Tab-separated table of C-alpha atoms in Angstrom:
chain	number	residue	atom	x	y	z
A	15	MET	CA	-3.609	-85.688	40.826
A	16	LEU	CA	-1.522	-82.856	42.231
A	17	ARG	CA	-0.769	-81.842	45.777
A	18	ASN	CA	1.522	-79.064	46.882
A	19	SER	CA	2.595	-77.604	50.188
A	20	SER	CA	0.505	-74.453	49.864
A	21	ARG	CA	-2.781	-76.428	49.626
A	22	ARG	CA	-4.047	-73.773	47.187
A	23	PHE	CA	-5.523	-75.986	44.514
A	24	PHE	CA	-5.627	-79.743	44.096
A	25	PHE	CA	-7.217	-81.545	41.178
A	26	ALA	CA	-7.587	-84.776	39.279
A	27	LEU	CA	-8.963	-85.772	35.928
A	28	ALA	CA	-10.779	-88.659	34.313
A	29	PHE	CA	-11.967	-88.937	30.708
A	30	PHE	CA	-13.950	-91.809	29.208
A	31	LEU	CA	-15.228	-92.514	25.693
A	32	PHE	CA	-16.574	-95.643	24.486
A	33	ILE	CA	-26.829	-94.845	41.997
A	34	PHE	CA	-27.001	-95.350	44.293
A	35	PRO	CA	-30.245	-93.324	44.349
A	36	ALA	CA	-30.405	-91.034	47.368
A	37	LYS	CA	-33.370	-88.712	47.579
A	38	SER	CA	-31.670	-86.555	50.169
A	39	PHE	CA	-29.064	-85.604	47.559
A	40	ALA	CA	-31.489	-84.992	44.694
A	41	GLN	CA	-31.359	-81.418	43.407
A	42	GLU	CA	-32.908	-80.249	40.175
A	43	ASN	CA	-31.313	-76.801	40.171
A	44	PRO	CA	-27.758	-75.713	41.024
A	45	SER	CA	-26.915	-73.987	44.298
A	46	ASP	CA	-25.477	-70.470	44.154
A	47	SER	CA	-21.875	-71.710	44.161
A	48	GLU	CA	-22.656	-74.399	41.557
A	49	LYS	CA	-24.403	-71.776	39.410
A	50	PHE	CA	-21.266	-69.630	39.703
A	51	LEU	CA	-19.168	-72.442	38.219
A	52	LEU	CA	-21.788	-73.231	35.571
A	53	ASP	CA	-21.818	-69.596	34.448
A	54	ALA	CA	-18.014	-69.470	34.491
A	55	VAL	CA	-17.803	-72.565	32.289
A	56	ASN	CA	-20.301	-71.184	29.801
A	57	ARG	CA	-18.573	-67.794	29.652
A	58	GLU	CA	-15.376	-69.606	28.683
A	59	ARG	CA	-17.189	-71.628	26.033
A	60	THR	CA	-19.151	-68.777	24.475
A	61	SER	CA	-15.953	-66.676	24.307
A	62	GLU	CA	-14.660	-69.359	21.904
A	63	ASN	CA	-17.987	-69.590	20.013
A	64	LEU	CA	-18.846	-72.938	21.599
A	65	GLN	CA	-22.370	-73.904	22.601
A	66	PRO	CA	-23.044	-73.435	26.342
A	67	LEU	CA	-23.535	-76.578	28.404
A	68	LYS	CA	-26.981	-77.370	29.772
A	69	TRP	CA	-27.437	-78.197	33.444
A	70	ASN	CA	-28.270	-81.882	33.870
A	71	ALA	CA	-29.796	-82.928	37.185
A	72	SER	CA	-28.794	-86.588	36.753
A	73	LEU	CA	-25.152	-85.645	36.229
A	74	ALA	CA	-25.327	-83.289	39.211
A	75	ASN	CA	-26.825	-85.935	41.496
A	76	ALA	CA	-24.114	-88.422	40.520
A	77	ALA	CA	-21.463	-85.745	41.091
A	78	ARG	CA	-22.939	-84.980	44.502
A	79	LEU	CA	-22.865	-88.607	45.623
A	80	HIS	CA	-19.205	-88.886	44.639
A	81	LEU	CA	-18.428	-85.530	46.216
A	82	HIS	CA	-19.699	-86.725	49.592
A	83	LYS	CA	-17.211	-89.589	49.468
A	84	MET	CA	-14.360	-87.185	48.771
A	85	VAL	CA	-15.404	-84.899	51.615
A	86	GLU	CA	-15.815	-87.793	54.042
A	87	ARG	CA	-12.308	-89.043	53.214
A	88	ASN	CA	-10.789	-85.567	52.793
A	89	SER	CA	-9.244	-86.930	49.623
A	90	LEU	CA	-9.446	-86.495	45.852
A	91	SER	CA	-10.156	-89.551	43.717
A	92	HIS	CA	-12.268	-90.431	40.704
A	93	GLN	CA	-13.097	-93.834	42.170
A	94	PHE	CA	-12.752	-95.021	45.748
A	95	SER	CA	-12.464	-98.656	46.748
A	96	GLY	CA	-15.810	-100.402	46.285
A	97	GLU	CA	-17.292	-97.498	44.331
A	98	PRO	CA	-18.628	-97.967	40.758
A	99	ASP	CA	-16.717	-96.305	37.926
A	100	LEU	CA	-17.893	-93.013	36.450
A	101	ALA	CA	-19.971	-94.521	33.634
A	102	ARG	CA	-21.919	-96.723	36.019
A	103	ARG	CA	-22.406	-93.915	38.551
A	104	LEU	CA	-23.868	-91.640	35.906
A	105	ARG	CA	-26.042	-94.362	34.443
A	106	GLU	CA	-27.408	-95.309	37.866
A	107	ALA	CA	-28.238	-91.652	38.460
A	108	GLY	CA	-30.423	-91.744	35.337
A	109	ALA	CA	-28.121	-90.086	32.787
A	110	HIS	CA	-28.029	-91.189	29.140
A	111	PHE	CA	-24.824	-90.395	27.275
A	112	SER	CA	-22.433	-91.387	24.499
A	113	SER	CA	-19.277	-89.948	26.092
A	114	ILE	CA	-18.364	-88.544	29.508
A	115	ALA	CA	-15.630	-86.798	31.459
A	116	GLU	CA	-15.033	-85.652	35.010
A	117	ASN	CA	-13.076	-82.888	36.746
A	118	ILE	CA	-12.491	-82.917	40.509
A	119	ALA	CA	-10.720	-80.351	42.630
A	120	GLU	CA	-10.049	-78.849	46.035
A	121	ALA	CA	-9.416	-75.118	46.582
A	122	PRO	CA	-9.880	-72.399	49.218
A	123	SER	CA	-12.542	-70.562	47.183
A	124	VAL	CA	-15.104	-71.306	44.500
A	125	SER	CA	-13.482	-68.913	42.032
A	126	GLU	CA	-10.112	-70.655	42.515
A	127	LEU	CA	-11.711	-73.974	41.601
A	128	HIS	CA	-12.499	-72.594	38.165
A	129	ILE	CA	-9.152	-70.802	37.796
A	130	GLY	CA	-7.280	-73.979	38.692
A	131	TRP	CA	-9.224	-76.069	36.181
A	132	MET	CA	-8.708	-73.518	33.407
A	133	ASN	CA	-4.962	-73.396	34.147
A	134	SER	CA	-4.707	-77.186	33.777
A	135	ILE	CA	-4.688	-78.276	30.126
A	136	PRO	CA	-6.570	-81.597	30.506
A	137	HIS	CA	-9.215	-80.018	32.751
A	138	ARG	CA	-9.555	-77.044	30.457
A	139	ASN	CA	-9.971	-79.464	27.540
A	140	ASN	CA	-12.956	-81.035	29.283
A	141	ILE	CA	-14.534	-77.631	29.905
A	142	MET	CA	-13.928	-76.543	26.315
A	143	ASN	CA	-14.714	-79.840	24.583
A	144	PRO	CA	-17.007	-78.803	21.695
A	145	LYS	CA	-18.783	-82.167	21.681
A	146	PHE	CA	-20.067	-81.991	25.246
A	147	THR	CA	-23.637	-80.795	25.676
A	148	ALA	CA	-24.416	-81.259	29.385
A	149	ILE	CA	-22.856	-80.684	32.796
A	150	GLY	CA	-23.594	-81.416	36.441
A	151	ILE	CA	-21.668	-79.792	39.288
A	152	ALA	CA	-21.474	-80.411	43.022
A	153	ILE	CA	-19.621	-78.314	45.625
A	154	GLU	CA	-19.188	-78.860	49.352
A	155	MET	CA	-16.972	-77.225	51.949
A	156	ARG	CA	-14.836	-79.056	54.499
A	157	GLY	CA	-13.020	-76.814	56.940
A	158	THR	CA	-11.507	-74.013	54.874
A	159	GLN	CA	-11.455	-75.958	51.601
A	160	TYR	CA	-14.066	-76.341	48.884
A	161	PHE	CA	-14.318	-79.758	47.239
A	162	ALA	CA	-15.936	-79.896	43.803
A	163	VAL	CA	-16.924	-82.332	41.052
A	164	GLN	CA	-17.837	-81.481	37.467
A	165	ASP	CA	-19.357	-84.255	35.339
A	166	PHE	CA	-19.677	-83.678	31.584
A	167	SER	CA	-21.476	-85.647	28.901
A	168	VAL	CA	-22.701	-85.807	25.365
A	169	ALA	CA	-26.300	-86.254	26.418
A	170	VAL	CA	-28.465	-88.804	24.613
A	171	ASN	CA	-32.231	-88.437	24.752
A	172	ALA	CA	-34.291	-91.331	26.054
A	173	PHE	CA	-36.813	-92.311	23.352
A	174	THR	CA	-39.426	-95.042	23.321
A	175	LYS	CA	-39.193	-97.639	20.541
A	176	GLU	CA	-42.065	-95.935	18.735
A	177	GLU	CA	-40.277	-92.563	18.932
A	178	GLN	CA	-37.048	-94.070	17.608
A	179	GLU	CA	-38.874	-95.652	14.679
A	180	LYS	CA	-40.689	-92.418	13.895
A	181	LYS	CA	-37.482	-90.374	13.834
A	182	VAL	CA	-35.657	-92.788	11.515
A	183	GLY	CA	-38.790	-93.141	9.375
A	184	GLN	CA	-39.015	-89.372	8.904
A	185	LEU	CA	-35.402	-89.253	7.703
A	186	LEU	CA	-36.044	-92.050	5.212
A	187	GLN	CA	-39.287	-90.483	4.066
A	188	ALA	CA	-37.427	-87.230	3.394
A	189	ARG	CA	-35.231	-89.262	1.015
A	190	GLY	CA	-38.205	-90.449	-0.993
A	191	LEU	CA	-39.073	-93.788	0.638
A	192	LYS	CA	-42.563	-94.742	1.710
A	193	ILE	CA	-42.635	-95.886	5.358
A	194	GLU	CA	-44.437	-99.060	6.345
A	195	THR	CA	-46.697	-98.256	9.303
A	196	ASN	CA	-46.383	-101.747	10.818
A	197	SER	CA	-42.993	-102.175	12.505
A	198	GLU	CA	-43.509	-105.800	13.571
A	199	GLU	CA	-41.437	-107.359	10.774
A	200	ALA	CA	-38.609	-104.867	11.226
A	201	ARG	CA	-38.553	-105.479	14.978
A	202	LYS	CA	-38.371	-109.216	14.355
A	203	ALA	CA	-35.345	-108.565	12.157
A	204	CYS	CA	-33.468	-107.359	15.243
A	205	ASP	CA	-32.914	-111.063	15.843
A	206	SER	CA	-31.079	-112.348	12.782
A	207	SER	CA	-32.432	-115.862	13.431
A	208	SER	CA	-36.035	-114.730	13.016
A	209	GLY	CA	-37.813	-115.414	9.731
A	210	PHE	CA	-40.263	-113.169	7.899
A	211	SER	CA	-43.986	-113.860	7.963
A	212	GLY	CA	-44.722	-111.429	5.108
A	213	ALA	CA	-42.909	-110.390	1.954
A	214	ARG	CA	-39.183	-110.911	2.156
A	215	PRO	CA	-37.257	-107.591	2.016
A	216	LEU	CA	-34.783	-106.899	-0.765
A	217	ALA	CA	-32.269	-105.691	1.819
A	218	THR	CA	-31.902	-105.518	5.608
A	219	ILE	CA	-29.692	-102.930	7.270
A	220	HIS	CA	-28.826	-102.875	10.970
A	221	PHE	CA	-27.059	-99.963	12.632
A	222	GLU	CA	-26.242	-98.532	16.055
A	223	THR	CA	-25.972	-94.847	16.861
A	224	PRO	CA	-26.259	-92.420	19.793
A	225	ASP	CA	-27.730	-89.805	17.432
A	226	LEU	CA	-31.031	-90.333	15.628
A	227	SER	CA	-30.821	-87.031	13.760
A	228	GLN	CA	-28.875	-88.552	10.873
A	229	LEU	CA	-28.755	-91.807	8.932
A	230	PRO	CA	-25.632	-93.966	8.537
A	231	ASP	CA	-23.844	-93.701	5.177
A	232	GLN	CA	-24.857	-97.223	4.164
A	233	LEU	CA	-28.534	-96.420	4.552
A	234	VAL	CA	-28.199	-93.055	2.817
A	235	SER	CA	-26.569	-94.779	-0.161
A	236	ALA	CA	-29.307	-97.404	-0.287
A	237	ALA	CA	-32.019	-94.746	-0.256
A	238	LYS	CA	-30.269	-92.838	-3.060
A	239	SER	CA	-29.828	-95.933	-5.226
A	240	GLY	CA	-33.427	-95.936	-6.454
A	241	ARG	CA	-33.686	-99.713	-5.966
A	242	TYR	CA	-36.102	-99.446	-3.048
A	243	ARG	CA	-39.495	-97.805	-2.650
A	244	VAL	CA	-40.650	-98.847	0.824
A	245	ALA	CA	-38.902	-99.062	4.206
A	246	ALA	CA	-39.955	-100.606	7.506
A	247	VAL	CA	-38.166	-99.425	10.654
A	248	GLY	CA	-37.806	-101.434	13.847
A	249	ALA	CA	-36.204	-100.369	17.136
A	250	CYS	CA	-34.163	-103.096	18.791
A	251	LYS	CA	-33.221	-103.610	22.412
A	252	ALA	CA	-29.962	-101.776	23.102
A	253	ASP	CA	-27.115	-103.165	25.184
A	254	GLU	CA	-26.283	-100.479	27.749
A	255	SER	CA	-24.440	-102.735	30.175
A	256	ALA	CA	-21.397	-100.442	29.970
A	257	GLY	CA	-23.549	-97.399	30.677
A	258	PHE	CA	-23.211	-95.736	27.280
A	259	SER	CA	-26.429	-95.110	25.354
A	260	ARG	CA	-26.802	-96.262	21.764
A	261	PHE	CA	-29.886	-96.931	19.678
A	262	ARG	CA	-30.048	-100.171	17.692
A	263	ILE	CA	-32.182	-99.944	14.571
A	264	SER	CA	-33.256	-102.474	11.947
A	265	VAL	CA	-34.437	-101.243	8.533
A	266	LEU	CA	-36.095	-103.464	5.925
A	267	LEU	CA	-36.016	-102.188	2.363
A	268	TYR	CA	-38.553	-103.296	-0.292
């Protein structure tokens, strides 16, 4: 965090790898000043051939709740006493993510918020991080100063168990395996202590991932080996106690 005597621009940074729901704060679309910052961020990214960030209402609502605390206290902080950490705030706002970051700032104009962030290497790194896919922004004025929060994430889609199984099954099918339509046995295999009521699989592979668009190397190698003809896919209950979203999948190979 930086403060100087001119009170021109103050900022702080938090980065994390590894809601208080409030309907009065809910906002699906950005305000004019938030849209200004969103457009500024995406101009910077596209100038470096990076994908633009998509507006995420859950991130924005979490940012807005935290912003109100900063404005009330006339202070910059990523976490006030008694407040949940960033991962929990975003999760409670309904966001699903595999990594997150946050920029906060105070400046006398909206344009100077963006200029200050871009002139600060760690804040600029968040804005230009090629892995991030989503952003939520909140801005509020107190006196002559604008307070702002930018929350970034690698967004993870929320899929039902059936949707998870279908996506993994399609990837395996594209590699030549026939997909068992009944997922019951594979779901049972999520619990290693469970036995099999039908034919015992030749191999069982468990994996966790935030991205269901690709298979883990171990499973790719097994599919290529030619030893297996059929696969059953089961979606397991994921542990998201830390806020980060990951899919847990069990695959039985026959």
